[in-house]
Structures are given as C-alpha cells and as structure tokens.
PDB file of C-alpha atoms and ligand atoms in Angstrom:
ATOM      1  CA  MET A   1     197.441 179.371 -58.689  1.00  0.00           C
ATOM      2  CA  ASN A   2     197.431 175.673 -59.347  1.00  0.00           C
ATOM      3  CA  ALA A   3     200.637 173.692 -59.452  1.00  0.00           C
ATOM      4  CA  LEU A   4     202.573 173.616 -62.680  1.00  0.00           C
ATOM      5  CA  ARG A   5     201.672 170.431 -64.569  1.00  0.00           C
ATOM      6  CA  LEU A   6     204.022 167.991 -66.254  1.00  0.00           C
ATOM      7  CA  GLY A   7     203.384 166.241 -69.539  1.00  0.00           C
ATOM      8  CA  VAL A   8     206.026 163.537 -70.160  1.00  0.00           C
ATOM      9  CA  ASN A   9     206.997 163.151 -73.815  1.00  0.00           C
ATOM     10  CA  ILE A  10     207.740 159.441 -74.285  1.00  0.00           C
ATOM     11  CA  ASP A  11     209.029 159.635 -77.952  1.00  0.00           C
ATOM     12  CA  HIS A  12     212.492 158.558 -77.087  1.00  0.00           C
ATOM     13  CA  VAL A  13     211.403 155.380 -75.425  1.00  0.00           C
ATOM     14  CA  ALA A  14     210.084 154.442 -78.816  1.00  0.00           C
ATOM     15  CA  THR A  15     213.430 155.697 -80.323  1.00  0.00           C
ATOM     16  CA  VAL A  16     215.264 152.974 -78.394  1.00  0.00           C
ATOM     17  CA  ARG A  17     212.858 150.261 -79.533  1.00  0.00           C
ATOM     18  CA  GLN A  18     212.915 151.422 -83.116  1.00  0.00           C
ATOM     19  CA  ALA A  19     216.814 151.446 -83.114  1.00  0.00           C
ATOM     20  CA  ARG A  20     216.544 147.695 -83.172  1.00  0.00           C
ATOM     21  CA  TYR A  21     213.019 146.645 -84.097  1.00  0.00           C
ATOM     22  CA  ALA A  22     211.882 149.108 -86.723  1.00  0.00           C
ATOM     23  CA  THR A  23     211.755 146.299 -89.257  1.00  0.00           C
ATOM     24  CA  MET A  24     210.244 143.725 -86.815  1.00  0.00           C
ATOM     25  CA  PRO A  25     207.352 145.576 -85.180  1.00  0.00           C
ATOM     26  CA  ASP A  26     205.584 142.337 -84.231  1.00  0.00           C
ATOM     27  CA  SER A  27     208.560 140.762 -82.521  1.00  0.00           C
ATOM     28  CA  LYS A  28     207.883 139.673 -78.927  1.00  0.00           C
ATOM     29  CA  ASN A  29     211.287 141.146 -78.160  1.00  0.00           C
ATOM     30  CA  ALA A  30     210.373 144.621 -79.334  1.00  0.00           C
ATOM     31  CA  GLU A  31     211.200 146.707 -76.295  1.00  0.00           C
ATOM     32  CA  PRO A  32     211.047 149.101 -74.459  1.00  0.00           C
ATOM     33  CA  ASP A  33     207.271 149.582 -74.687  1.00  0.00           C
ATOM     34  CA  PRO A  34     206.332 153.340 -74.515  1.00  0.00           C
ATOM     35  CA  VAL A  35     202.867 152.438 -73.323  1.00  0.00           C
ATOM     36  CA  ALA A  36     204.221 150.600 -70.238  1.00  0.00           C
ATOM     37  CA  VAL A  37     206.451 153.624 -69.563  1.00  0.00           C
ATOM     38  CA  ALA A  38     203.428 155.972 -69.843  1.00  0.00           C
ATOM     39  CA  GLY A  39     201.708 154.071 -67.051  1.00  0.00           C
ATOM     40  CA  ILE A  40     204.770 154.322 -64.840  1.00  0.00           C
ATOM     41  CA  CYS A  41     204.968 158.111 -65.460  1.00  0.00           C
ATOM     42  CA  GLU A  42     201.324 158.533 -64.593  1.00  0.00           C
ATOM     43  CA  ARG A  43     201.696 156.578 -61.353  1.00  0.00           C
ATOM     44  CA  ALA A  44     204.712 158.772 -60.457  1.00  0.00           C
ATOM     45  CA  GLY A  45     202.488 161.853 -60.758  1.00  0.00           C
ATOM     46  CA  ALA A  46     202.804 163.050 -64.381  1.00  0.00           C
ATOM     47  CA  HIS A  47     199.653 165.010 -65.368  1.00  0.00           C
ATOM     48  CA  GLY A  48     199.687 163.925 -68.998  1.00  0.00           C
ATOM     49  CA  ILE A  49     201.511 161.906 -71.646  1.00  0.00           C
ATOM     50  CA  THR A  50     202.749 163.507 -74.875  1.00  0.00           C
ATOM     51  CA  ALA A  51     203.799 161.692 -78.055  1.00  0.00           C
ATOM     52  CA  HIS A  52     204.804 163.075 -81.392  1.00  0.00           C
ATOM     53  CA  LEU A  53     203.722 161.216 -84.531  1.00  0.00           C
ATOM     54  CA  ARG A  54     206.147 162.102 -87.243  1.00  0.00           C
ATOM     55  CA  ALA A  55     205.521 161.645 -90.928  1.00  0.00           C
ATOM     56  CA  ASP A  56     208.629 159.348 -91.152  1.00  0.00           C
ATOM     57  CA  ARG A  57     207.525 157.377 -88.097  1.00  0.00           C
ATOM     58  CA  ARG A  58     211.003 157.531 -86.734  1.00  0.00           C
ATOM     59  CA  HIS A  59     209.923 156.806 -83.094  1.00  0.00           C
ATOM     60  CA  ILE A  60     206.224 156.668 -82.094  1.00  0.00           C
ATOM     61  CA  GLN A  61     204.088 154.384 -84.308  1.00  0.00           C
ATOM     62  CA  ASP A  62     200.357 154.578 -85.050  1.00  0.00           C
ATOM     63  CA  ARG A  63     199.847 151.403 -82.988  1.00  0.00           C
ATOM     64  CA  ASP A  64     201.594 153.080 -80.000  1.00  0.00           C
ATOM     65  CA  LEU A  65     199.015 155.817 -80.110  1.00  0.00           C
ATOM     66  CA  GLN A  66     196.117 153.497 -80.403  1.00  0.00           C
ATOM     67  CA  ARG A  67     197.251 151.703 -77.343  1.00  0.00           C
ATOM     68  CA  LEU A  68     198.094 154.898 -75.442  1.00  0.00           C
ATOM     69  CA  ARG A  69     194.617 156.215 -76.222  1.00  0.00           C
ATOM     70  CA  GLU A  70     193.107 153.087 -74.609  1.00  0.00           C
ATOM     71  CA  SER A  71     195.344 152.933 -71.569  1.00  0.00           C
ATOM     72  CA  ILE A  72     196.069 156.485 -70.472  1.00  0.00           C
ATOM     73  CA  ILE A  73     194.216 157.682 -67.408  1.00  0.00           C
ATOM     74  CA  THR A  74     195.440 161.319 -67.327  1.00  0.00           C
ATOM     75  CA  LYS A  75     195.384 162.849 -70.807  1.00  0.00           C
ATOM     76  CA  LEU A  76     196.949 162.157 -74.131  1.00  0.00           C
ATOM     77  CA  ASN A  77     198.573 165.138 -75.968  1.00  0.00           C
ATOM     78  CA  LEU A  78     199.414 164.320 -79.564  1.00  0.00           C
ATOM     79  CA  GLU A  79     202.131 166.429 -81.170  1.00  0.00           C
ATOM     80  CA  MET A  80     201.835 166.543 -84.877  1.00  0.00           C
ATOM     81  CA  GLY A  81     202.482 168.412 -88.082  1.00  0.00           C
ATOM     82  CA  ASN A  82     199.589 169.764 -90.030  1.00  0.00           C
ATOM     83  CA  THR A  83     199.523 167.253 -92.840  1.00  0.00           C
ATOM     84  CA  PRO A  84     196.326 165.592 -94.230  1.00  0.00           C
ATOM     85  CA  GLU A  85     197.442 162.097 -93.299  1.00  0.00           C
ATOM     86  CA  ILE A  86     198.326 162.895 -89.765  1.00  0.00           C
ATOM     87  CA  VAL A  87     195.256 165.076 -89.215  1.00  0.00           C
ATOM     88  CA  ASP A  88     193.062 162.190 -90.346  1.00  0.00           C
ATOM     89  CA  PHE A  89     194.909 159.910 -87.973  1.00  0.00           C
ATOM     90  CA  ALA A  90     194.287 162.311 -85.083  1.00  0.00           C
ATOM     91  CA  LEU A  91     190.616 162.495 -85.844  1.00  0.00           C
ATOM     92  CA  ARG A  92     190.374 158.700 -85.627  1.00  0.00           C
ATOM     93  CA  ILE A  93     192.208 158.511 -82.371  1.00  0.00           C
ATOM     94  CA  VAL A  94     190.712 161.664 -80.868  1.00  0.00           C
ATOM     95  CA  PRO A  95     193.446 162.557 -78.287  1.00  0.00           C
ATOM     96  CA  ASP A  96     192.517 164.957 -75.472  1.00  0.00           C
ATOM     97  CA  GLU A  97     194.785 167.614 -76.925  1.00  0.00           C
ATOM     98  CA  VAL A  98     196.757 168.133 -80.061  1.00  0.00           C
ATOM     99  CA  CYS A  99     199.806 170.382 -80.233  1.00  0.00           C
ATOM    100  CA  LEU A 100     200.488 171.437 -83.822  1.00  0.00           C
ATOM    101  CA  VAL A 101     204.237 171.683 -84.622  1.00  0.00           C
ATOM    102  CA  PRO A 102     206.265 172.239 -87.744  1.00  0.00           C
ATOM    103  CA  GLU A 103     207.474 169.058 -89.358  1.00  0.00           C
ATOM    104  CA  LYS A 104     210.685 168.930 -91.360  1.00  0.00           C
ATOM    105  CA  ARG A 105     211.857 165.461 -92.000  1.00  0.00           C
ATOM    106  CA  GLU A 106     215.528 166.233 -91.878  1.00  0.00           C
ATOM    107  CA  GLU A 107     215.645 167.925 -88.500  1.00  0.00           C
ATOM    108  CA  VAL A 108     216.781 165.927 -85.453  1.00  0.00           C
ATOM    109  CA  THR A 109     214.037 167.555 -83.322  1.00  0.00           C
ATOM    110  CA  THR A 110     211.585 170.391 -83.684  1.00  0.00           C
ATOM    111  CA  GLU A 111     213.934 173.263 -84.338  1.00  0.00           C
ATOM    112  CA  GLY A 112     211.625 176.299 -84.390  1.00  0.00           C
ATOM    113  CA  GLY A 113     208.075 177.192 -83.625  1.00  0.00           C
ATOM    114  CA  LEU A 114     205.243 176.842 -86.090  1.00  0.00           C
ATOM    115  CA  ASP A 115     204.674 180.034 -88.134  1.00  0.00           C
ATOM    116  CA  VAL A 116     201.006 180.392 -87.369  1.00  0.00           C
ATOM    117  CA  VAL A 117     200.818 183.670 -89.199  1.00  0.00           C
ATOM    118  CA  ALA A 118     202.186 182.462 -92.539  1.00  0.00           C
ATOM    119  CA  HIS A 119     200.196 179.238 -92.368  1.00  0.00           C
ATOM    120  CA  HIS A 120     197.000 180.716 -91.014  1.00  0.00           C
ATOM    121  CA  LYS A 121     194.831 179.452 -93.905  1.00  0.00           C
ATOM    122  CA  GLU A 122     195.912 175.737 -93.722  1.00  0.00           C
ATOM    123  CA  LEU A 123     195.902 175.781 -89.964  1.00  0.00           C
ATOM    124  CA  SER A 124     192.417 177.324 -89.629  1.00  0.00           C
ATOM    125  CA  GLY A 125     190.696 174.287 -91.206  1.00  0.00           C
ATOM    126  CA  THR A 126     192.630 171.843 -89.001  1.00  0.00           C
ATOM    127  CA  VAL A 127     191.833 173.781 -85.790  1.00  0.00           C
ATOM    128  CA  LYS A 128     188.138 173.760 -86.690  1.00  0.00           C
ATOM    129  CA  ARG A 129     188.097 170.028 -87.498  1.00  0.00           C
ATOM    130  CA  LEU A 130     189.899 169.203 -84.255  1.00  0.00           C
ATOM    131  CA  HIS A 131     187.545 171.424 -82.202  1.00  0.00           C
ATOM    132  CA  ALA A 132     184.521 169.809 -83.904  1.00  0.00           C
ATOM    133  CA  ALA A 133     185.896 166.446 -82.639  1.00  0.00           C
ATOM    134  CA  GLY A 134     186.181 167.829 -79.042  1.00  0.00           C
ATOM    135  CA  VAL A 135     190.044 168.060 -79.135  1.00  0.00           C
ATOM    136  CA  ARG A 136     191.737 171.050 -77.411  1.00  0.00           C
ATOM    137  CA  VAL A 137     194.287 172.655 -79.660  1.00  0.00           C
ATOM    138  CA  SER A 138     197.722 173.957 -78.759  1.00  0.00           C
ATOM    139  CA  LEU A 139     200.104 175.761 -81.122  1.00  0.00           C
ATOM    140  CA  PHE A 140     203.864 175.439 -80.642  1.00  0.00           C
ATOM    141  CA  VAL A 141     205.199 178.910 -81.277  1.00  0.00           C
ATOM    142  CA  ASP A 142     208.238 180.987 -80.840  1.00  0.00           C
ATOM    143  CA  PRO A 143     207.814 183.662 -78.129  1.00  0.00           C
ATOM    144  CA  VAL A 144     207.026 186.426 -80.491  1.00  0.00           C
ATOM    145  CA  ARG A 145     204.141 188.863 -80.371  1.00  0.00           C
ATOM    146  CA  GLU A 146     202.914 188.242 -83.919  1.00  0.00           C
ATOM    147  CA  GLN A 147     202.748 184.480 -83.266  1.00  0.00           C
ATOM    148  CA  ILE A 148     200.736 184.909 -80.095  1.00  0.00           C
ATOM    149  CA  ASP A 149     198.303 187.136 -81.939  1.00  0.00           C
ATOM    150  CA  GLY A 150     198.249 184.549 -84.787  1.00  0.00           C
ATOM    151  CA  ALA A 151     197.302 181.832 -82.315  1.00  0.00           C
ATOM    152  CA  VAL A 152     194.507 184.048 -80.951  1.00  0.00           C
ATOM    153  CA  ALA A 153     193.295 184.666 -84.593  1.00  0.00           C
ATOM    154  CA  LEU A 154     193.139 180.908 -85.122  1.00  0.00           C
ATOM    155  CA  GLY A 155     190.999 180.319 -82.047  1.00  0.00           C
ATOM    156  CA  ALA A 156     193.527 178.060 -80.368  1.00  0.00           C
ATOM    157  CA  ASP A 157     192.966 177.008 -76.779  1.00  0.00           C
ATOM    158  CA  MET A 158     196.642 177.019 -75.880  1.00  0.00           C
ATOM    159  CA  VAL A 159     200.098 178.016 -76.963  1.00  0.00           C
ATOM    160  CA  GLU A 160     203.202 176.031 -76.164  1.00  0.00           C
ATOM    161  CA  LEU A 161     206.060 178.511 -75.952  1.00  0.00           C
ATOM    162  CA  HIS A 162     209.274 177.197 -77.507  1.00  0.00           C
ATOM    163  CA  THR A 163     211.951 177.114 -74.847  1.00  0.00           C
ATOM    164  CA  GLY A 164     214.690 175.634 -77.016  1.00  0.00           C
ATOM    165  CA  LYS A 165     216.527 178.959 -77.443  1.00  0.00           C
ATOM    166  CA  LEU A 166     216.338 179.571 -73.725  1.00  0.00           C
ATOM    167  CA  ALA A 167     217.776 176.117 -73.033  1.00  0.00           C
ATOM    168  CA  ASN A 168     220.703 176.848 -75.366  1.00  0.00           C
ATOM    169  CA  ALA A 169     221.196 180.346 -74.002  1.00  0.00           C
ATOM    170  CA  PHE A 170     221.307 178.839 -70.477  1.00  0.00           C
ATOM    171  CA  THR A 171     224.120 176.611 -71.464  1.00  0.00           C
ATOM    172  CA  GLU A 172     226.017 179.660 -72.787  1.00  0.00           C
ATOM    173  CA  LYS A 173     225.022 181.834 -69.785  1.00  0.00           C
ATOM    174  CA  ILE A 174     223.341 184.397 -72.057  1.00  0.00           C
ATOM    175  CA  GLU A 175     219.716 183.740 -71.166  1.00  0.00           C
ATOM    176  CA  GLN A 176     218.441 187.174 -70.156  1.00  0.00           C
ATOM    177  CA  GLN A 177     217.229 188.303 -73.590  1.00  0.00           C
ATOM    178  CA  GLU A 178     215.404 185.091 -74.397  1.00  0.00           C
ATOM    179  CA  LEU A 179     213.899 184.995 -70.956  1.00  0.00           C
ATOM    180  CA  GLU A 180     212.460 188.448 -71.492  1.00  0.00           C
ATOM    181  CA  ARG A 181     210.928 187.354 -74.800  1.00  0.00           C
ATOM    182  CA  LEU A 182     209.327 184.344 -73.107  1.00  0.00           C
ATOM    183  CA  ARG A 183     208.031 186.492 -70.295  1.00  0.00           C
ATOM    184  CA  GLU A 184     206.446 188.984 -72.648  1.00  0.00           C
ATOM    185  CA  ALA A 185     204.935 186.294 -74.801  1.00  0.00           C
ATOM    186  CA  ALA A 186     203.449 184.512 -71.701  1.00  0.00           C
ATOM    187  CA  MET A 187     201.863 187.761 -70.527  1.00  0.00           C
ATOM    188  CA  ARG A 188     200.449 188.544 -73.886  1.00  0.00           C
ATOM    189  CA  ALA A 189     198.984 185.044 -74.379  1.00  0.00           C
ATOM    190  CA  ARG A 190     197.510 185.096 -70.889  1.00  0.00           C
ATOM    191  CA  ASN A 191     195.894 188.530 -71.634  1.00  0.00           C
ATOM    192  CA  PHE A 192     194.117 186.869 -74.564  1.00  0.00           C
ATOM    193  CA  ASP A 193     192.945 183.975 -72.312  1.00  0.00           C
ATOM    194  CA  LEU A 194     195.192 181.379 -73.926  1.00  0.00           C
ATOM    195  CA  GLN A 195     196.420 178.623 -71.733  1.00  0.00           C
ATOM    196  CA  VAL A 196     200.193 179.000 -71.642  1.00  0.00           C
ATOM    197  CA  ASN A 197     202.385 175.919 -71.840  1.00  0.00           C
ATOM    198  CA  ALA A 198     206.153 175.606 -72.480  1.00  0.00           C
ATOM    199  CA  GLY A 199     208.377 172.942 -73.923  1.00  0.00           C
ATOM    200  CA  HIS A 200     211.577 171.931 -75.612  1.00  0.00           C
ATOM    201  CA  GLY A 201     215.019 171.516 -74.173  1.00  0.00           C
ATOM    202  CA  ILE A 202     213.829 171.763 -70.564  1.00  0.00           C
ATOM    203  CA  ASN A 203     216.061 169.787 -68.196  1.00  0.00           C
ATOM    204  CA  TYR A 204     216.798 169.295 -64.512  1.00  0.00           C
ATOM    205  CA  ARG A 205     219.182 172.306 -64.486  1.00  0.00           C
ATOM    206  CA  ASN A 206     217.570 174.975 -66.658  1.00  0.00           C
ATOM    207  CA  ILE A 207     214.124 174.371 -65.008  1.00  0.00           C
ATOM    208  CA  ALA A 208     215.138 177.013 -62.532  1.00  0.00           C
ATOM    209  CA  LEU A 209     214.825 179.596 -65.328  1.00  0.00           C
ATOM    210  CA  ILE A 210     211.375 178.312 -66.277  1.00  0.00           C
ATOM    211  CA  HIS A 211     210.157 179.528 -62.899  1.00  0.00           C
ATOM    212  CA  LYS A 212     210.802 183.115 -64.023  1.00  0.00           C
ATOM    213  CA  ILE A 213     208.266 182.816 -66.858  1.00  0.00           C
ATOM    214  CA  PRO A 214     204.795 183.877 -65.651  1.00  0.00           C
ATOM    215  CA  HIS A 215     201.331 182.238 -66.226  1.00  0.00           C
ATOM    216  CA  LEU A 216     202.556 178.756 -67.179  1.00  0.00           C
ATOM    217  CA  VAL A 217     200.107 175.920 -66.774  1.00  0.00           C
ATOM    218  CA  GLU A 218     201.995 172.924 -68.260  1.00  0.00           C
ATOM    219  CA  LEU A 219     205.489 171.916 -69.304  1.00  0.00           C
ATOM    220  CA  ASN A 220     206.118 169.137 -71.838  1.00  0.00           C
ATOM    221  CA  ILE A 221     209.427 167.513 -71.212  1.00  0.00           C
ATOM    222  CA  GLY A 222     210.894 164.518 -73.005  1.00  0.00           C
ATOM    223  CA  HIS A 223     214.539 163.969 -73.686  1.00  0.00           C
ATOM    224  CA  ALA A 224     215.852 164.975 -70.227  1.00  0.00           C
ATOM    225  CA  ILE A 225     213.457 162.698 -68.406  1.00  0.00           C
ATOM    226  CA  VAL A 226     214.169 159.695 -70.678  1.00  0.00           C
ATOM    227  CA  ALA A 227     217.897 160.302 -70.333  1.00  0.00           C
ATOM    228  CA  ARG A 228     217.616 160.530 -66.479  1.00  0.00           C
ATOM    229  CA  ALA A 229     215.487 157.417 -66.404  1.00  0.00           C
ATOM    230  CA  ILE A 230     218.381 155.429 -67.851  1.00  0.00           C
ATOM    231  CA  PHE A 231     220.146 155.941 -64.560  1.00  0.00           C
ATOM    232  CA  VAL A 232     217.295 156.048 -61.971  1.00  0.00           C
ATOM    233  CA  GLY A 233     214.223 154.628 -63.694  1.00  0.00           C
ATOM    234  CA  PHE A 234     211.168 156.498 -64.860  1.00  0.00           C
ATOM    235  CA  GLU A 235     209.399 156.694 -61.559  1.00  0.00           C
ATOM    236  CA  THR A 236     212.246 158.544 -59.864  1.00  0.00           C
ATOM    237  CA  ALA A 237     213.065 160.629 -62.973  1.00  0.00           C
ATOM    238  CA  VAL A 238     209.451 161.917 -63.059  1.00  0.00           C
ATOM    239  CA  ARG A 239     209.312 162.465 -59.339  1.00  0.00           C
ATOM    240  CA  GLU A 240     212.579 164.446 -59.427  1.00  0.00           C
ATOM    241  CA  MET A 241     211.257 166.703 -62.177  1.00  0.00           C
ATOM    242  CA  LEU A 242     207.977 167.212 -60.342  1.00  0.00           C
ATOM    243  CA  ALA A 243     209.904 168.133 -57.256  1.00  0.00           C
ATOM    244  CA  LEU A 244     211.826 170.804 -59.244  1.00  0.00           C
ATOM    245  CA  MET A 245     208.498 172.183 -60.592  1.00  0.00           C
ATOM    246  CA  LYS A 246     207.008 172.625 -57.159  1.00  0.00           C
ATOM    247  CA  ASN A 247     206.610 176.075 -55.741  1.00  0.00           C
ATOM    248  CA  TYR A 248     206.154 177.650 -59.161  1.00  0.00           C
ATOM    249  CA  ARG A 249     204.716 181.076 -58.463  1.00  0.00           C
ATOM    250  CA  GLY A 250     203.235 181.842 -61.823  1.00  0.00           C
TER     251      GLY A 250
HETATM  252  N1  LIG B   1     207.170 170.266 -77.037  1.00  0.00           N
HETATM  253  C1  LIG B   1     207.280 170.101 -78.394  1.00  0.00           C
HETATM  254  C2  LIG B   1     206.289 170.907 -79.165  1.00  0.00           C
HETATM  255  C3  LIG B   1     208.250 169.269 -78.978  1.00  0.00           C
HETATM  256  O1  LIG B   1     208.287 169.210 -80.317  1.00  0.00           O
HETATM  257  C4  LIG B   1     209.160 168.538 -78.159  1.00  0.00           C
HETATM  258  C5  LIG B   1     210.081 167.624 -78.857  1.00  0.00           C
HETATM  259  O2  LIG B   1     209.424 166.598 -79.439  1.00  0.00           O
HETATM  260  C6  LIG B   1     209.006 168.733 -76.777  1.00  0.00           C
HETATM  261  C7  LIG B   1     208.102 169.579 -76.230  1.00  0.00           C
HETATM  262  C8  LIG B   1     209.949 168.011 -75.814  1.00  0.00           C
HETATM  263  O3  LIG B   1     211.229 168.468 -75.991  1.00  0.00           O
HETATM  264  P1  LIG B   1     212.418 167.736 -75.195  1.00  0.00           P
HETATM  265  O4  LIG B   1     212.518 166.344 -75.690  1.00  0.00           O
HETATM  266  O5  LIG B   1     213.629 168.583 -75.566  1.00  0.00           O
HETATM  267  O6  LIG B   1     212.033 167.842 -73.773  1.00  0.00           O
END
C-alpha cells in the first residue's frame, strides 16, 4: 500500500488577497500569492495542489490557474462546477485532474456532494470531453451506494468522498454512523476500481478518524492547513499534516 497522498487546497490564500484586492487585481501589492504558496507546499512534500474556480470568482481567479498550470511540478487538481463556461476554461488550461463539485453561489463552501445520478446526462458529456483532453476525472460525492454506482456509470476515474458530515459528527462526538457510511462507500468504490479520495472539513484533529476509512489514495485539505499556516507558516503546516497521514494502513 502506497502512502496516503496530500493535495493542498489553496483557495483561501486567494480569499485573503481578494478581501482587499478584488477590485485591483493588477496592483503590485496584491498579496498573498497562491502560486507562491503552491510552490512552498510542494517543497514541503505535498503531492498535489488543488484549487476551486467558482462561478463568482470569490477566491481563485482565472489568472491564478493559468500561472499554477505553468509552475506546478506535482499535479494540478481543478475543482469546478459543471457549467459550460468553467468546462471551457478547464479545457483550455488542461489540469492533470478535475474534480466535479456542485456549485451553489450562496453557500459558504461546498455543502453536499454532487448528485451524479440526477445529473447523469449533463455530467456524461463533460466527463467525455475531459477524458478526450487527457484529464483524469473525479466526482465529489456523498458516501452513498447510489452515488458510487452513478460515478461508475459515468466512467469516472476517481470519487472524492465528502467527509464534511464526518468532520461535524466528530465535533459532536457522534461519528460512528457516518464513519460506517464512508467505510462502505470506500469499499464499494474500490470494488469497482475507482480511485478513492476524500475531502472536506479534514483537520489536524479529526484526521485520526480518516485512518479508519479503507482504500484511500488521496486527501484534499484546504481550510485547516491555511488556518494553521497563519501560525506556523505553510512549510510546517504541510509537514505537520503529512506526519499525521503517515502510517495509514488502507
Ligand atoms: N474537496 C472538495 C471537493 C471541496 O469542495 C473542498 C472545499 O473547497 C475541499 C476538498 C477542501 O475542504 P476544506 O477546505 O474543508 O479542507
């Protein structure tokens, strides 16, 4: 079993920049630069960089992704909603991987998984176009049997299991039921030869629970690492998370 891999989501580095410079993108003072942070994360051992291009461009901008595409030496995972404009953008940038997520403008973050059963028809064309461009496709889904089967039906390469509920349940100390759902979903996905990733709400404390989910290949973690980096810097924040991911038994 290979070591569990870490994709660092750098959206909230851009959130800090946009808080002040959204209307002055060309200012020489527009900082912090998510591209510079991506390089630090890679040097600290991250296996990939993840960024979410939202329709409202609230954090990551098109230009960030163009620059990330040129500078990343690990791999670029673009999280995105399945809208024509964003899909066209992805096909111009050609990230290594795309993770399709639901996109609702009003939500603070991605609240639930993508319903890959209800949206099979629209997703099918997008998965095919991305595959034709050589992009590996992940679907961000709730840990539910029908959604795993839906991902298989779409010919996805990977699923990213939504761990947000587990993270909330952990805080309330009622995690057992959600953990069981994640375990079953991971086993089902693995049986269908899907790569199994996980993401959302994972932090330095609840990562202990993630070790109880089998077959995981990669975690995508954003907010907790950015928050920790405020205190210790990105290099240490990434190294600390990698240390907590070590000895994953699969
Ligand atoms: N994975 C997906 C699909 C997401 O939408 C997000 C949030 O953008 C993350 C992972 C990272 O979540 P967090 O910032 O809570 O670590």
